[in-house]
């Protein structure tokens, strides 16, 4: 049966509208800013999830260390035979004992677990800090590869235009065939550069997707610019922030406190506590009520070995902490210098060399059209422009990478509440 046209057209229009909305939604979800990309990776990172489980394990360790020892209940039974001074009958014995721990030992053990939990939490902050840094650096690398591919495409298009002019001059006899061969060779090289740049875009996208466990949507894109500017705090402010917030330092500080608690635990474990006992024994004609306590006397084992081990670990951690602080200050200075160098290069290239290279190419093209210069001069001018543009892109990438390194060293990406 034929469907009326008036019914078919609204259905087709509605279907097209739904498809368009679905495609638009898919495109919207597949486009990320750098911050959105960071959030997505953090939500799907197995390394971050493993770090959270480690914190949960350390928290359970605090509960274990805080647990009180259970009382012990004893019940014995038997039968007594009749003797000259005793009667035959049933024997029963009931006893209860409870260990009262040394408060210093218990406190030291709990503190050790608490600092272990703190160390795990700071390790999680360090994992987040490093992960955000990796995502941002690779995102800027992705943008760099896209800019390089765009530059390669522009260079290829320009070479194809030049080749058309060369071919026309060769056909009219104004130039030799060598110039056409040279132009064709340059086009082949330009196409290879463009293909390589596009392949590097895919490689950068794969490296980012690997950090997100391969859960990024297919065909995703990054809505950002390599030339985005960021505000950098003064170096002294970054140093103060790094000493206070850098997760590597915080991990070492927590480990230092944990080893100090282990020293106290080893010292206090020489007297683990007092065990109180209460016991009642019944014989056929006698009942015995016994109350007592037992204490371990540190005569043979005074816990010198565990204490020496904890002291050695504390000294080693202290040396690592002091060394990392000094190294961190040097890394901040180097990263700050890299930022300034990149800024100087960007300014010099964008305001000087780039304009000169573009002007030289225009002059060479104009001279070639009027027959004053050959194709080699034009190709050389284009090569200079391509090299300057590549240097400018690398300088912009270096600026973003150095800024990210500064933020990472200062611990700006380690906040777990974000």
PDB file of C-alpha atoms in Angstrom, residues 69-311:
ATOM      1  CA  UNK A  69      43.872  -7.307  71.919  1.00  0.00           C
ATOM      2  CA  UNK A  70      41.079  -9.769  72.607  1.00  0.00           C
ATOM      3  CA  UNK A  71      40.671 -11.352  76.042  1.00  0.00           C
ATOM      4  CA  UNK A  72      41.476 -15.022  76.388  1.00  0.00           C
ATOM      5  CA  UNK A  73      39.038 -17.474  77.979  1.00  0.00           C
ATOM      6  CA  UNK A  74      40.118 -20.903  79.200  1.00  0.00           C
ATOM      7  CA  UNK A  75      37.965 -23.821  80.377  1.00  0.00           C
ATOM      8  CA  UNK A  76      39.434 -27.092  81.644  1.00  0.00           C
ATOM      9  CA  UNK A  77      37.716 -30.129  83.049  1.00  0.00           C
ATOM     10  CA  UNK A  78      38.616 -33.511  84.441  1.00  0.00           C
ATOM     11  CA  UNK A  79      37.970 -36.039  87.187  1.00  0.00           C
ATOM     12  CA  UNK A  80      39.740 -36.501  90.491  1.00  0.00           C
ATOM     13  CA  UNK A  81      40.337 -39.901  92.021  1.00  0.00           C
ATOM     14  CA  UNK A  82      39.811 -40.504  95.737  1.00  0.00           C
ATOM     15  CA  UNK A  83      42.913 -40.364  97.885  1.00  0.00           C
ATOM     16  CA  UNK A  84      43.842 -40.279 101.518  1.00  0.00           C
ATOM     17  CA  UNK A  85      43.172 -36.535 101.730  1.00  0.00           C
ATOM     18  CA  UNK A  86      40.791 -35.896  98.844  1.00  0.00           C
ATOM     19  CA  UNK A  87      37.486 -37.085  97.562  1.00  0.00           C
ATOM     20  CA  UNK A  88      36.650 -38.366  94.137  1.00  0.00           C
ATOM     21  CA  UNK A  89      34.682 -36.087  91.872  1.00  0.00           C
ATOM     22  CA  UNK A  90      34.705 -33.667  88.958  1.00  0.00           C
ATOM     23  CA  UNK A  91      37.403 -30.990  88.430  1.00  0.00           C
ATOM     24  CA  UNK A  92      36.684 -27.720  86.597  1.00  0.00           C
ATOM     25  CA  UNK A  93      38.870 -24.716  85.899  1.00  0.00           C
ATOM     26  CA  UNK A  94      37.796 -21.417  84.395  1.00  0.00           C
ATOM     27  CA  UNK A  95      40.264 -18.658  83.521  1.00  0.00           C
ATOM     28  CA  UNK A  96      40.241 -15.236  81.859  1.00  0.00           C
ATOM     29  CA  UNK A  97      43.286 -13.234  80.784  1.00  0.00           C
ATOM     30  CA  UNK A  98      43.630  -9.816  79.207  1.00  0.00           C
ATOM     31  CA  UNK A  99      46.736  -8.134  77.808  1.00  0.00           C
ATOM     32  CA  UNK A 100      47.034  -4.449  78.710  1.00  0.00           C
ATOM     33  CA  UNK A 101      49.371  -3.026  76.100  1.00  0.00           C
ATOM     34  CA  UNK A 102      52.137  -0.599  76.822  1.00  0.00           C
ATOM     35  CA  UNK A 103      50.559   2.792  75.941  1.00  0.00           C
ATOM     36  CA  UNK A 104      53.823   3.976  74.362  1.00  0.00           C
ATOM     37  CA  UNK A 105      53.970   0.879  72.140  1.00  0.00           C
ATOM     38  CA  UNK A 106      50.347   1.212  71.097  1.00  0.00           C
ATOM     39  CA  UNK A 107      50.696   4.929  70.337  1.00  0.00           C
ATOM     40  CA  UNK A 108      53.881   4.382  68.310  1.00  0.00           C
ATOM     41  CA  UNK A 109      52.282   1.564  66.316  1.00  0.00           C
ATOM     42  CA  UNK A 110      49.224   3.674  65.499  1.00  0.00           C
ATOM     43  CA  UNK A 111      51.421   6.632  64.517  1.00  0.00           C
ATOM     44  CA  UNK A 112      53.450   4.393  62.212  1.00  0.00           C
ATOM     45  CA  UNK A 113      50.253   3.312  60.449  1.00  0.00           C
ATOM     46  CA  UNK A 114      49.000   6.893  60.263  1.00  0.00           C
ATOM     47  CA  UNK A 115      52.215   8.082  58.647  1.00  0.00           C
ATOM     48  CA  UNK A 116      52.044   5.103  56.298  1.00  0.00           C
ATOM     49  CA  UNK A 117      48.555   6.245  55.327  1.00  0.00           C
ATOM     50  CA  UNK A 118      49.852   9.782  54.854  1.00  0.00           C
ATOM     51  CA  UNK A 119      52.679   8.491  52.674  1.00  0.00           C
ATOM     52  CA  UNK A 120      50.184   6.581  50.514  1.00  0.00           C
ATOM     53  CA  UNK A 121      48.020   9.681  50.206  1.00  0.00           C
ATOM     54  CA  UNK A 122      50.988  11.798  49.142  1.00  0.00           C
ATOM     55  CA  UNK A 123      52.001   9.100  46.656  1.00  0.00           C
ATOM     56  CA  UNK A 124      48.499   9.371  45.199  1.00  0.00           C
ATOM     57  CA  UNK A 125      48.966  13.152  44.933  1.00  0.00           C
ATOM     58  CA  UNK A 126      52.288  12.571  43.215  1.00  0.00           C
ATOM     59  CA  UNK A 127      50.653  10.171  40.753  1.00  0.00           C
ATOM     60  CA  UNK A 128      47.972  12.753  39.961  1.00  0.00           C
ATOM     61  CA  UNK A 129      50.538  15.523  39.631  1.00  0.00           C
ATOM     62  CA  UNK A 130      52.660  13.494  37.199  1.00  0.00           C
ATOM     63  CA  UNK A 131      49.630  12.268  35.256  1.00  0.00           C
ATOM     64  CA  UNK A 132      48.225  15.762  34.704  1.00  0.00           C
ATOM     65  CA  UNK A 133      51.682  16.915  33.636  1.00  0.00           C
ATOM     66  CA  UNK A 134      51.950  14.077  31.110  1.00  0.00           C
ATOM     67  CA  UNK A 135      48.505  14.786  29.679  1.00  0.00           C
ATOM     68  CA  UNK A 136      49.195  18.499  29.278  1.00  0.00           C
ATOM     69  CA  UNK A 137      52.629  17.990  27.697  1.00  0.00           C
ATOM     70  CA  UNK A 138      51.282  15.379  25.280  1.00  0.00           C
ATOM     71  CA  UNK A 139      48.305  17.575  24.491  1.00  0.00           C
ATOM     72  CA  UNK A 140      50.690  20.383  23.514  1.00  0.00           C
ATOM     73  CA  UNK A 141      52.689  17.867  21.497  1.00  0.00           C
ATOM     74  CA  UNK A 142      49.445  16.926  19.721  1.00  0.00           C
ATOM     75  CA  UNK A 143      48.845  20.607  18.935  1.00  0.00           C
ATOM     76  CA  UNK A 144      52.451  20.934  17.740  1.00  0.00           C
ATOM     77  CA  UNK A 145      51.997  18.040  15.326  1.00  0.00           C
ATOM     78  CA  UNK A 146      48.769  19.574  14.020  1.00  0.00           C
ATOM     79  CA  UNK A 147      50.520  22.903  13.433  1.00  0.00           C
ATOM     80  CA  UNK A 148      53.390  21.099  11.694  1.00  0.00           C
ATOM     81  CA  UNK A 149      50.914  19.254   9.469  1.00  0.00           C
ATOM     82  CA  UNK A 150      49.191  22.539   8.634  1.00  0.00           C
ATOM     83  CA  UNK A 151      52.534  24.161   7.824  1.00  0.00           C
ATOM     84  CA  UNK A 152      53.489  21.183   5.656  1.00  0.00           C
ATOM     85  CA  UNK A 153      50.167  21.410   3.808  1.00  0.00           C
ATOM     86  CA  UNK A 154      50.674  25.143   3.207  1.00  0.00           C
ATOM     87  CA  UNK A 155      54.203  24.522   1.933  1.00  0.00           C
ATOM     88  CA  UNK A 156      52.938  21.788  -0.381  1.00  0.00           C
ATOM     89  CA  UNK A 157      50.216  24.038  -1.763  1.00  0.00           C
ATOM     90  CA  UNK A 158      52.743  26.806  -2.385  1.00  0.00           C
ATOM     91  CA  UNK A 159      55.102  24.382  -4.125  1.00  0.00           C
ATOM     92  CA  UNK A 160      52.297  23.174  -6.380  1.00  0.00           C
ATOM     93  CA  UNK A 161      51.551  26.771  -7.369  1.00  0.00           C
ATOM     94  CA  UNK A 162      55.237  27.348  -8.076  1.00  0.00           C
ATOM     95  CA  UNK A 163      55.366  24.161 -10.150  1.00  0.00           C
ATOM     96  CA  UNK A 164      52.484  25.388 -12.325  1.00  0.00           C
ATOM     97  CA  UNK A 165      54.428  28.542 -13.060  1.00  0.00           C
ATOM     98  CA  UNK A 166      57.601  26.556 -13.733  1.00  0.00           C
ATOM     99  CA  UNK A 167      55.761  24.203 -16.053  1.00  0.00           C
ATOM    100  CA  UNK A 168      54.339  27.163 -17.982  1.00  0.00           C
ATOM    101  CA  UNK A 169      57.778  28.735 -18.367  1.00  0.00           C
ATOM    102  CA  UNK A 170      59.285  25.411 -19.466  1.00  0.00           C
ATOM    103  CA  UNK A 171      56.552  24.972 -22.091  1.00  0.00           C
ATOM    104  CA  UNK A 172      57.169  28.477 -23.418  1.00  0.00           C
ATOM    105  CA  UNK A 173      60.919  27.956 -23.452  1.00  0.00           C
ATOM    106  CA  UNK A 174      61.667  30.599 -20.828  1.00  0.00           C
ATOM    107  CA  UNK A 175      63.202  28.047 -18.425  1.00  0.00           C
ATOM    108  CA  UNK A 176      64.990  24.751 -18.712  1.00  0.00           C
ATOM    109  CA  UNK A 177      63.497  21.388 -17.919  1.00  0.00           C
ATOM    110  CA  UNK A 178      65.836  21.103 -14.927  1.00  0.00           C
ATOM    111  CA  UNK A 179      63.719  23.627 -13.041  1.00  0.00           C
ATOM    112  CA  UNK A 180      60.619  21.461 -13.512  1.00  0.00           C
ATOM    113  CA  UNK A 181      62.515  18.391 -12.292  1.00  0.00           C
ATOM    114  CA  UNK A 182      63.696  20.332  -9.256  1.00  0.00           C
ATOM    115  CA  UNK A 183      60.154  21.509  -8.511  1.00  0.00           C
ATOM    116  CA  UNK A 184      58.805  17.951  -8.801  1.00  0.00           C
ATOM    117  CA  UNK A 185      61.468  16.691  -6.393  1.00  0.00           C
ATOM    118  CA  UNK A 186      60.584  19.383  -3.878  1.00  0.00           C
ATOM    119  CA  UNK A 187      56.898  18.460  -4.129  1.00  0.00           C
ATOM    120  CA  UNK A 188      57.711  14.816  -3.395  1.00  0.00           C
ATOM    121  CA  UNK A 189      59.659  15.847  -0.299  1.00  0.00           C
ATOM    122  CA  UNK A 190      56.858  18.174   0.803  1.00  0.00           C
ATOM    123  CA  UNK A 191      54.283  15.397   0.500  1.00  0.00           C
ATOM    124  CA  UNK A 192      56.469  13.117   2.586  1.00  0.00           C
ATOM    125  CA  UNK A 193      56.774  15.812   5.245  1.00  0.00           C
ATOM    126  CA  UNK A 194      53.002  16.256   5.295  1.00  0.00           C
ATOM    127  CA  UNK A 195      52.367  12.514   5.593  1.00  0.00           C
ATOM    128  CA  UNK A 196      54.943  12.241   8.367  1.00  0.00           C
ATOM    129  CA  UNK A 197      53.310  15.131  10.235  1.00  0.00           C
ATOM    130  CA  UNK A 198      49.874  13.515   9.968  1.00  0.00           C
ATOM    131  CA  UNK A 199      51.291  10.228  11.222  1.00  0.00           C
ATOM    132  CA  UNK A 200      52.820  12.044  14.185  1.00  0.00           C
ATOM    133  CA  UNK A 201      49.388  13.503  14.981  1.00  0.00           C
ATOM    134  CA  UNK A 202      48.007   9.965  15.221  1.00  0.00           C
ATOM    135  CA  UNK A 203      50.923   8.879  17.397  1.00  0.00           C
ATOM    136  CA  UNK A 204      50.378  11.806  19.776  1.00  0.00           C
ATOM    137  CA  UNK A 205      46.649  11.006  19.965  1.00  0.00           C
ATOM    138  CA  UNK A 206      47.417   7.356  20.739  1.00  0.00           C
ATOM    139  CA  UNK A 207      49.827   8.317  23.515  1.00  0.00           C
ATOM    140  CA  UNK A 208      47.115  10.468  25.124  1.00  0.00           C
ATOM    141  CA  UNK A 209      44.492   7.758  24.707  1.00  0.00           C
ATOM    142  CA  UNK A 210      46.810   5.250  26.378  1.00  0.00           C
ATOM    143  CA  UNK A 211      46.801   7.398  29.515  1.00  0.00           C
ATOM    144  CA  UNK A 212      42.985   7.195  29.476  1.00  0.00           C
ATOM    145  CA  UNK A 213      43.033   3.374  29.119  1.00  0.00           C
ATOM    146  CA  UNK A 214      41.907   3.672  25.495  1.00  0.00           C
ATOM    147  CA  UNK A 215      38.511   5.150  26.451  1.00  0.00           C
ATOM    148  CA  UNK A 216      38.666   8.366  24.464  1.00  0.00           C
ATOM    149  CA  UNK A 217      35.934   8.475  21.785  1.00  0.00           C
ATOM    150  CA  UNK A 218      36.925   7.754  18.232  1.00  0.00           C
ATOM    151  CA  UNK A 219      37.736  10.810  16.174  1.00  0.00           C
ATOM    152  CA  UNK A 220      38.176  13.111  19.169  1.00  0.00           C
ATOM    153  CA  UNK A 221      39.788  16.488  18.650  1.00  0.00           C
ATOM    154  CA  UNK A 222      41.440  19.056  20.872  1.00  0.00           C
ATOM    155  CA  UNK A 223      40.066  22.612  20.904  1.00  0.00           C
ATOM    156  CA  UNK A 224      43.135  24.560  21.996  1.00  0.00           C
ATOM    157  CA  UNK A 225      45.965  26.653  20.616  1.00  0.00           C
ATOM    158  CA  UNK A 226      49.686  26.098  20.974  1.00  0.00           C
ATOM    159  CA  UNK A 227      50.152  29.842  21.394  1.00  0.00           C
ATOM    160  CA  UNK A 228      47.912  30.130  24.470  1.00  0.00           C
ATOM    161  CA  UNK A 229      49.493  32.363  27.081  1.00  0.00           C
ATOM    162  CA  UNK A 230      49.673  31.509  30.777  1.00  0.00           C
ATOM    163  CA  UNK A 231      50.459  33.655  33.781  1.00  0.00           C
ATOM    164  CA  UNK A 232      53.560  32.457  35.625  1.00  0.00           C
ATOM    165  CA  UNK A 233      54.063  33.440  39.289  1.00  0.00           C
ATOM    166  CA  UNK A 234      57.477  34.768  40.346  1.00  0.00           C
ATOM    167  CA  UNK A 235      60.210  32.178  40.840  1.00  0.00           C
ATOM    168  CA  UNK A 236      60.469  32.794  44.591  1.00  0.00           C
ATOM    169  CA  UNK A 237      56.742  32.222  44.982  1.00  0.00           C
ATOM    170  CA  UNK A 238      57.032  28.961  43.053  1.00  0.00           C
ATOM    171  CA  UNK A 239      59.912  27.850  45.280  1.00  0.00           C
ATOM    172  CA  UNK A 240      57.907  28.508  48.423  1.00  0.00           C
ATOM    173  CA  UNK A 241      54.926  26.668  46.976  1.00  0.00           C
ATOM    174  CA  UNK A 242      57.095  23.741  45.913  1.00  0.00           C
ATOM    175  CA  UNK A 243      58.631  23.348  49.372  1.00  0.00           C
ATOM    176  CA  UNK A 244      55.144  23.291  50.831  1.00  0.00           C
ATOM    177  CA  UNK A 245      53.114  21.394  48.201  1.00  0.00           C
ATOM    178  CA  UNK A 246      55.472  19.267  46.108  1.00  0.00           C
ATOM    179  CA  UNK A 247      54.166  15.691  46.584  1.00  0.00           C
ATOM    180  CA  UNK A 248      57.610  14.085  46.331  1.00  0.00           C
ATOM    181  CA  UNK A 249      58.782  16.105  49.327  1.00  0.00           C
ATOM    182  CA  UNK A 250      55.575  15.333  51.174  1.00  0.00           C
ATOM    183  CA  UNK A 251      56.076  11.603  50.583  1.00  0.00           C
ATOM    184  CA  UNK A 252      59.619  11.740  51.946  1.00  0.00           C
ATOM    185  CA  UNK A 253      58.496  13.803  54.941  1.00  0.00           C
ATOM    186  CA  UNK A 254      55.776  11.256  55.756  1.00  0.00           C
ATOM    187  CA  UNK A 255      58.298   8.419  55.417  1.00  0.00           C
ATOM    188  CA  UNK A 256      60.688  10.267  57.729  1.00  0.00           C
ATOM    189  CA  UNK A 257      57.991  10.551  60.386  1.00  0.00           C
ATOM    190  CA  UNK A 258      57.062   6.902  59.896  1.00  0.00           C
ATOM    191  CA  UNK A 259      60.645   5.764  60.502  1.00  0.00           C
ATOM    192  CA  UNK A 260      60.780   7.958  63.622  1.00  0.00           C
ATOM    193  CA  UNK A 261      57.646   6.221  64.888  1.00  0.00           C
ATOM    194  CA  UNK A 262      59.236   2.856  64.130  1.00  0.00           C
ATOM    195  CA  UNK A 263      62.166   3.825  66.360  1.00  0.00           C
ATOM    196  CA  UNK A 264      59.755   4.622  69.190  1.00  0.00           C
ATOM    197  CA  UNK A 265      57.880   1.407  68.500  1.00  0.00           C
ATOM    198  CA  UNK A 266      61.074  -0.640  68.679  1.00  0.00           C
ATOM    199  CA  UNK A 267      62.058   0.977  71.984  1.00  0.00           C
ATOM    200  CA  UNK A 268      58.594   0.509  73.520  1.00  0.00           C
ATOM    201  CA  UNK A 269      58.299  -3.104  72.309  1.00  0.00           C
ATOM    202  CA  UNK A 270      60.868  -4.200  74.901  1.00  0.00           C
ATOM    203  CA  UNK A 271      57.986  -4.037  77.397  1.00  0.00           C
ATOM    204  CA  UNK A 272      54.943  -5.006  75.313  1.00  0.00           C
ATOM    205  CA  UNK A 273      52.522  -4.781  78.227  1.00  0.00           C
ATOM    206  CA  UNK A 274      51.069  -6.505  81.292  1.00  0.00           C
ATOM    207  CA  UNK A 275      48.832  -9.550  81.053  1.00  0.00           C
ATOM    208  CA  UNK A 276      46.284  -9.807  83.874  1.00  0.00           C
ATOM    209  CA  UNK A 277      44.860 -13.216  84.724  1.00  0.00           C
ATOM    210  CA  UNK A 278      41.911 -14.403  86.803  1.00  0.00           C
ATOM    211  CA  UNK A 279      41.313 -18.105  87.341  1.00  0.00           C
ATOM    212  CA  UNK A 280      38.958 -20.270  89.410  1.00  0.00           C
ATOM    213  CA  UNK A 281      39.535 -23.993  89.961  1.00  0.00           C
ATOM    214  CA  UNK A 282      36.973 -26.259  91.638  1.00  0.00           C
ATOM    215  CA  UNK A 283      37.764 -29.584  93.231  1.00  0.00           C
ATOM    216  CA  UNK A 284      35.209 -31.865  94.888  1.00  0.00           C
ATOM    217  CA  UNK A 285      35.716 -30.229  98.259  1.00  0.00           C
ATOM    218  CA  UNK A 286      37.947 -27.173  97.546  1.00  0.00           C
ATOM    219  CA  UNK A 287      37.711 -23.999  95.390  1.00  0.00           C
ATOM    220  CA  UNK A 288      40.753 -21.981  94.315  1.00  0.00           C
ATOM    221  CA  UNK A 289      40.474 -18.281  93.282  1.00  0.00           C
ATOM    222  CA  UNK A 290      43.676 -17.047  91.646  1.00  0.00           C
ATOM    223  CA  UNK A 291      44.508 -13.544  90.376  1.00  0.00           C
ATOM    224  CA  UNK A 292      47.863 -12.610  88.874  1.00  0.00           C
ATOM    225  CA  UNK A 293      49.757 -10.877  86.100  1.00  0.00           C
ATOM    226  CA  UNK A 294      52.719 -11.574  83.847  1.00  0.00           C
ATOM    227  CA  UNK A 295      55.326  -9.218  82.397  1.00  0.00           C
ATOM    228  CA  UNK A 296      57.917  -9.946  79.730  1.00  0.00           C
ATOM    229  CA  UNK A 297      61.361  -9.012  81.039  1.00  0.00           C
ATOM    230  CA  UNK A 298      63.733  -7.657  78.335  1.00  0.00           C
ATOM    231  CA  UNK A 299      66.827  -9.569  79.350  1.00  0.00           C
ATOM    232  CA  UNK A 300      67.771 -11.464  76.189  1.00  0.00           C
ATOM    233  CA  UNK A 301      66.127  -9.444  73.398  1.00  0.00           C
ATOM    234  CA  UNK A 302      66.204  -5.676  73.871  1.00  0.00           C
ATOM    235  CA  UNK A 303      65.074  -4.930  70.292  1.00  0.00           C
ATOM    236  CA  UNK A 304      68.425  -3.444  69.284  1.00  0.00           C
ATOM    237  CA  UNK A 305      68.122  -4.814  65.755  1.00  0.00           C
ATOM    238  CA  UNK A 306      64.699  -3.280  64.880  1.00  0.00           C
ATOM    239  CA  UNK A 307      65.754   0.018  66.455  1.00  0.00           C
ATOM    240  CA  UNK A 308      69.006   0.120  64.472  1.00  0.00           C
ATOM    241  CA  UNK A 309      67.130  -0.696  61.251  1.00  0.00           C
ATOM    242  CA  UNK A 310      64.613   2.095  61.877  1.00  0.00           C
ATOM    243  CA  UNK A 311      67.411   4.579  62.641  1.00  0.00           C
TER     244      UNK A 311
END
